[in-house]
Tab-separated table of C-alpha atoms in Angstrom:
chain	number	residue	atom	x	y	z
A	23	UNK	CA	141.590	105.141	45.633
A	24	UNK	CA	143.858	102.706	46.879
A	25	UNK	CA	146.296	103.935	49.868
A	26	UNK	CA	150.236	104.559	48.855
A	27	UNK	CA	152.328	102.160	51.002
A	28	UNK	CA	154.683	105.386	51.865
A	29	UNK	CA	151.923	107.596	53.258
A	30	UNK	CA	152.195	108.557	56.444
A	31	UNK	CA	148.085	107.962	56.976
A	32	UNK	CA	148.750	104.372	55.267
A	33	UNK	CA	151.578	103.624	57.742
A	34	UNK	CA	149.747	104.711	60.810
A	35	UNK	CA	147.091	102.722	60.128
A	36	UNK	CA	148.942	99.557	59.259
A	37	UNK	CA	150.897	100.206	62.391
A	38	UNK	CA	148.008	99.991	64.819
A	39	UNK	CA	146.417	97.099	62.758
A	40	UNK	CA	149.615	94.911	63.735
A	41	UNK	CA	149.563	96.137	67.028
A	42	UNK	CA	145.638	95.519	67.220
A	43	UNK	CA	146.203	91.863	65.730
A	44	UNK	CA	149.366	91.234	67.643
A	45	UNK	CA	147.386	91.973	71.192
A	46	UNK	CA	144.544	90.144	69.987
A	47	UNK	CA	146.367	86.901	68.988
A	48	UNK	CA	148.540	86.882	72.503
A	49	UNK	CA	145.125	87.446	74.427
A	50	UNK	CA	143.721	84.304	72.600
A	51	UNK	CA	146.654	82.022	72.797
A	52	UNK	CA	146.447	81.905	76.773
A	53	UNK	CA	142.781	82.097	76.971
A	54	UNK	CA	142.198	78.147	77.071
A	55	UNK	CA	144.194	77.819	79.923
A	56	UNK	CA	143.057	80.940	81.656
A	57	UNK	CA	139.190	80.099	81.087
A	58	UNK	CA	140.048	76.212	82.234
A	59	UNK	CA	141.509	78.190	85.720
A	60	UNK	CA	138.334	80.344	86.198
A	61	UNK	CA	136.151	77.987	85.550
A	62	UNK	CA	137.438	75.871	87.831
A	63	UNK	CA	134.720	74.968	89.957
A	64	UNK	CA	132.016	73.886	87.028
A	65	UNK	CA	134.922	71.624	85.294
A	66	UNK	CA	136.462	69.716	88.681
A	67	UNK	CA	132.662	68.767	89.127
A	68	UNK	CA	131.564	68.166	85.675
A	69	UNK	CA	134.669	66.062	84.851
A	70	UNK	CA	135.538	64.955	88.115
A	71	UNK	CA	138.764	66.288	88.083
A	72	UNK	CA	140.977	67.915	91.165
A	73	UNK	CA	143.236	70.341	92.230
A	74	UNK	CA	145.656	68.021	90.902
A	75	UNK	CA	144.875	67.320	87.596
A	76	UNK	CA	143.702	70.949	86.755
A	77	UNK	CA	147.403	72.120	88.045
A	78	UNK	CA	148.886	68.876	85.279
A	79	UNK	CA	146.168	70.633	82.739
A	80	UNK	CA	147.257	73.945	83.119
A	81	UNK	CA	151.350	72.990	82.780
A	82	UNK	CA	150.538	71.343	79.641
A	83	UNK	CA	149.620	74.242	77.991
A	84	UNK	CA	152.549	75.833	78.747
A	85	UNK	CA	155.123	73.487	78.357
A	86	UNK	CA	154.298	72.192	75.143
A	87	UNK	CA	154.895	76.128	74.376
A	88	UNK	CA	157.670	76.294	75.667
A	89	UNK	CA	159.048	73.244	74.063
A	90	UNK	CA	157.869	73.864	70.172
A	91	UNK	CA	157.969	77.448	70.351
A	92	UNK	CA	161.664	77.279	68.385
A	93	UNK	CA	159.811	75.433	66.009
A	94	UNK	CA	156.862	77.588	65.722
A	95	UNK	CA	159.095	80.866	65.674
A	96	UNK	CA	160.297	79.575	62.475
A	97	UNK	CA	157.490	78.862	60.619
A	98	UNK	CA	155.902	82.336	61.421
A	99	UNK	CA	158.732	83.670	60.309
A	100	UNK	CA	158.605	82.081	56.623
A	101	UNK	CA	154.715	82.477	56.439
A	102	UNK	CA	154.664	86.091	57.577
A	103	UNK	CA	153.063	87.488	61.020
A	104	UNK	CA	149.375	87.742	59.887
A	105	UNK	CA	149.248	84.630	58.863
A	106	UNK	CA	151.019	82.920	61.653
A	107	UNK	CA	148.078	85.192	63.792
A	108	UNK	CA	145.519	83.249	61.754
A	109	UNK	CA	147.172	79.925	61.769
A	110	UNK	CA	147.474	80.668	65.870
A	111	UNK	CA	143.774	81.467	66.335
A	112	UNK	CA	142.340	78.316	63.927
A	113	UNK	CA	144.170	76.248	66.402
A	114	UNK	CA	142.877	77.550	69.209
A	115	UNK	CA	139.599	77.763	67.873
A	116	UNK	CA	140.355	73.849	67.991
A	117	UNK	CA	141.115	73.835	71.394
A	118	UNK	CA	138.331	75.907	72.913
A	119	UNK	CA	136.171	73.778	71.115
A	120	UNK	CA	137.104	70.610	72.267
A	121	UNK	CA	137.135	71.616	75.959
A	122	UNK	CA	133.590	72.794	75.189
A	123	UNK	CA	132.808	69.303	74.416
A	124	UNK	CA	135.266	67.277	76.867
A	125	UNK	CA	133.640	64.618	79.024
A	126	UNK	CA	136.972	63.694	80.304
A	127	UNK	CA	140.349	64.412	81.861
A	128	UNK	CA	142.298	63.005	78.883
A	129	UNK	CA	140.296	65.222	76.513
A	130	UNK	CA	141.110	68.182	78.655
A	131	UNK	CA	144.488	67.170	78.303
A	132	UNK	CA	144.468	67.253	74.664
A	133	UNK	CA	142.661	70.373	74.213
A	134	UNK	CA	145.536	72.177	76.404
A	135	UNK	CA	148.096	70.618	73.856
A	136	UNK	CA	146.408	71.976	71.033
A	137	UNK	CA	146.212	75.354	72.794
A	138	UNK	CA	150.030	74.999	73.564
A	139	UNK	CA	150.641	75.047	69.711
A	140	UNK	CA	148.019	77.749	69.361
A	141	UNK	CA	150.169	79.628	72.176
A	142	UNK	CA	153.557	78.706	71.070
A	143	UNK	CA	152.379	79.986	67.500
A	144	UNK	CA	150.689	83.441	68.649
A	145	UNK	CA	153.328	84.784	70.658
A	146	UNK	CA	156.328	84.639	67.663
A	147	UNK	CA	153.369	86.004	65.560
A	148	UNK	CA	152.344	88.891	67.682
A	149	UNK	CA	156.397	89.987	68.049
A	150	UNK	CA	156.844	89.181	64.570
A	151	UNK	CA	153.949	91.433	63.457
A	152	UNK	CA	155.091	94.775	65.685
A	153	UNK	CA	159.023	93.888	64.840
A	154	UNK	CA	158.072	94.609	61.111
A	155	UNK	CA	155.182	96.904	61.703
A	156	UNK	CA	156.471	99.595	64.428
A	157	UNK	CA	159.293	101.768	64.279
A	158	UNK	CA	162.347	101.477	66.673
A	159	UNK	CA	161.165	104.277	68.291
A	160	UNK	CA	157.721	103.240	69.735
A	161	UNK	CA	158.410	99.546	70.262
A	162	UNK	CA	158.991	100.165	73.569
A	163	UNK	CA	154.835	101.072	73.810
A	164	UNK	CA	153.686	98.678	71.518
A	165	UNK	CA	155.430	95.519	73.328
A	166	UNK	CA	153.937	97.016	76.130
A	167	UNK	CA	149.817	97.077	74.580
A	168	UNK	CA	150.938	93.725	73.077
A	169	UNK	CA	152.009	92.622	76.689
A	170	UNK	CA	148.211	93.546	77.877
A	171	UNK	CA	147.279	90.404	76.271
A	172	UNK	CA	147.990	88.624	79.449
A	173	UNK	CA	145.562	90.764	81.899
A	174	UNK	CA	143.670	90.782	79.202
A	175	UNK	CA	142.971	87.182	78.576
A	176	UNK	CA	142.888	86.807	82.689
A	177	UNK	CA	139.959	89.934	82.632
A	178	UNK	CA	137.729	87.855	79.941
A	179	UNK	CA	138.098	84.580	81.718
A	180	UNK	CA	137.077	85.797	85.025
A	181	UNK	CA	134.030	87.887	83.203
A	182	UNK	CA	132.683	85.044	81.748
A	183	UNK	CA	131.633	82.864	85.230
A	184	UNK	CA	129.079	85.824	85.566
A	185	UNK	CA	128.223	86.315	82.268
A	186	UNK	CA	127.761	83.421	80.765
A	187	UNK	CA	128.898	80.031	82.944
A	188	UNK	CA	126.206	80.486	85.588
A	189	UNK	CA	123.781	81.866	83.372
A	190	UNK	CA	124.164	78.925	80.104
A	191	UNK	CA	126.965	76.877	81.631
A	192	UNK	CA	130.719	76.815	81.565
A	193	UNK	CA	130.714	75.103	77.887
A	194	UNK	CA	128.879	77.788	76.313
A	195	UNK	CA	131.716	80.203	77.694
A	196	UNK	CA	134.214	77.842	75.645
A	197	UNK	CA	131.917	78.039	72.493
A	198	UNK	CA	131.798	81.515	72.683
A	199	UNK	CA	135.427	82.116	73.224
A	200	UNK	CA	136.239	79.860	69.920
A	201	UNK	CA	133.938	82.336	68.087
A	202	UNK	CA	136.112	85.347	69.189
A	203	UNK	CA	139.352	83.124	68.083
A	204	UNK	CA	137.451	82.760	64.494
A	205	UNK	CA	137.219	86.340	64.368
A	206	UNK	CA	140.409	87.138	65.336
A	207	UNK	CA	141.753	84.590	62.870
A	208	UNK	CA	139.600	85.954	59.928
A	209	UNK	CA	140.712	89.652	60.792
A	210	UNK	CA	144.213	88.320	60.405
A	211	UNK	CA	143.641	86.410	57.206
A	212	UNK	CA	141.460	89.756	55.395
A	213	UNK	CA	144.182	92.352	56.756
A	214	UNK	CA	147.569	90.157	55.094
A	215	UNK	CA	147.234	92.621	52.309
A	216	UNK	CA	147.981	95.946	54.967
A	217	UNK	CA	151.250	93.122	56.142
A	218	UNK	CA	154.496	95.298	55.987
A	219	UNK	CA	156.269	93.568	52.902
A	220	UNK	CA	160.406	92.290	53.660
A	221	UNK	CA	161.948	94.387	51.834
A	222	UNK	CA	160.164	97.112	53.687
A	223	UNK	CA	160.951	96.369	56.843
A	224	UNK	CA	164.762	98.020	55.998
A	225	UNK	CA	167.606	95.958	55.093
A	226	UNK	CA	168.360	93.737	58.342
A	227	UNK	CA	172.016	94.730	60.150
A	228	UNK	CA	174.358	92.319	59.541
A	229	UNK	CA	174.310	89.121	61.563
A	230	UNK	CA	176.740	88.817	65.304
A	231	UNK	CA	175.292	85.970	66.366
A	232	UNK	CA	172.837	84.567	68.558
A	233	UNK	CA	173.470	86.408	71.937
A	234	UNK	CA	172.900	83.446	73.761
A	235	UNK	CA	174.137	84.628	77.519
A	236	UNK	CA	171.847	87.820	77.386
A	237	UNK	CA	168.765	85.503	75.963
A	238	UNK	CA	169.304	82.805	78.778
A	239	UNK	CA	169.274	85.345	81.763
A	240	UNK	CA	166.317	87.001	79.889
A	241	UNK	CA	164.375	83.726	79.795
A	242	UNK	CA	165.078	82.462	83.337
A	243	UNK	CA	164.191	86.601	84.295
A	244	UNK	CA	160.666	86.188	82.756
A	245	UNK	CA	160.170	82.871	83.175
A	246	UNK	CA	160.458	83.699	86.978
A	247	UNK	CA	158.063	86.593	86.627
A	248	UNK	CA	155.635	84.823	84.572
A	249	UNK	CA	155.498	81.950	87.680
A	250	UNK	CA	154.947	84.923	90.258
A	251	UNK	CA	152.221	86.174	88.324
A	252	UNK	CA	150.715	83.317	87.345
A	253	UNK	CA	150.690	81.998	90.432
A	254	UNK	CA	149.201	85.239	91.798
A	255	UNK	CA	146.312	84.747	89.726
């Protein structure tokens, strides 16, 4: 028997799916970069690369983000949040695997790019997904599991120099995080039937504009904690 779309048991379930799918799809959208940082020893002497160039590296993943992320935002929003989740996790699948395979500093390069749009696509997705999903009165808690994405992504990278880059090498640790970006992406594609149609997600209030003072001092506000942090770690 199939489940009714206004049962309580239906909507719990559909609720922690999109929060399940939203924390997965933020966790793999920064784990390029973050696995390129831990493994930083094996790749500077591998690809004879620097402090230098691993810093450039690591800023390209975010600011191609940052800079298609408007973009991006969009086109999750006329797709729908599970598939934007998939779409985000192909693409990184794309960039894991061709750091896996880099021989050079240019290829690195263009593996973080590719992550950037895997990034810049996963994070819309994952708000997009708990927006529709969760009720106003626990999105409070699930922007704050979705949020564990970050320490998240950070815990996996730094796992996998003792689990797997100095037992099979640093590449393998790539390969296998592409696999757990296919998995993620193939969740996301199989569970687009539990999405949270439009017109159940309640009629939208009506539209006062873009609140563009409030959203500036929010972005320069995270932006500055995101550069503590990061640098932290």
């Amino acid at each position: 028997m199939h489940a009714i779309p206004g049962d309580d048991h239906y909507s719990s379930r559909r609720a922690i799916l999109a929060i399940l799918l939203a924390l997965s799809a933020a966790m793999v959208g920064v784990l390029p970069v973050f696995l390129v940082g831990a493994l930083t020893t094996q790749l500077r002497d591998e690809l004879n690369v620097g402090p230098f160039e691993l810093g450039v590296a690591a800023a390209t993943l975010f600011g191609v983000t940052g800079i298609l992320a408007r973009p991006l935002g969009r086109m999750v929003q006329r797709v729908g949040p599970f598939t934007g989740i998939a779409i985000s996790a192909a693409v990184a699948t794309m960039s894991l695997v061709i750091v896996s395979i880099a021989e050079s500093f240019s290829t690195l390069i263009l593996a973080l790019c590719i992550g950037g749009i895997a990034n810049g696509t996963a994070q819309p997705a994952a708000n997009y997904s708990i927006s529709r999903s969760i009720g106003s009165r626990h999105l409070g808690l699930a922007f704050g599991v979705k949020q564990s994405s970050v320490p998240a992504a950070n815990m996996l990278s730094g796992l996998a120099i003792p689990s797997v880059a100095l037992l099979v090498g640093w590449r393998s640790a790539f390969a296998l995080a592409a696999v757990l970006a296919v998995g993620i992406g193939l969740s996301a594609l199989v569970s687009r039937r539990w999405e949270v149609p439009i017109r159940e997600a309640g009629t939208p209030l009506q539209d006062r504009g873009t609140p563009r003072v409030g959203l500036v001092v929010l972005t320069i506000g995270a932006g500055l904690a995101a550069a503590a942090a990061t640098a932290a770690g």
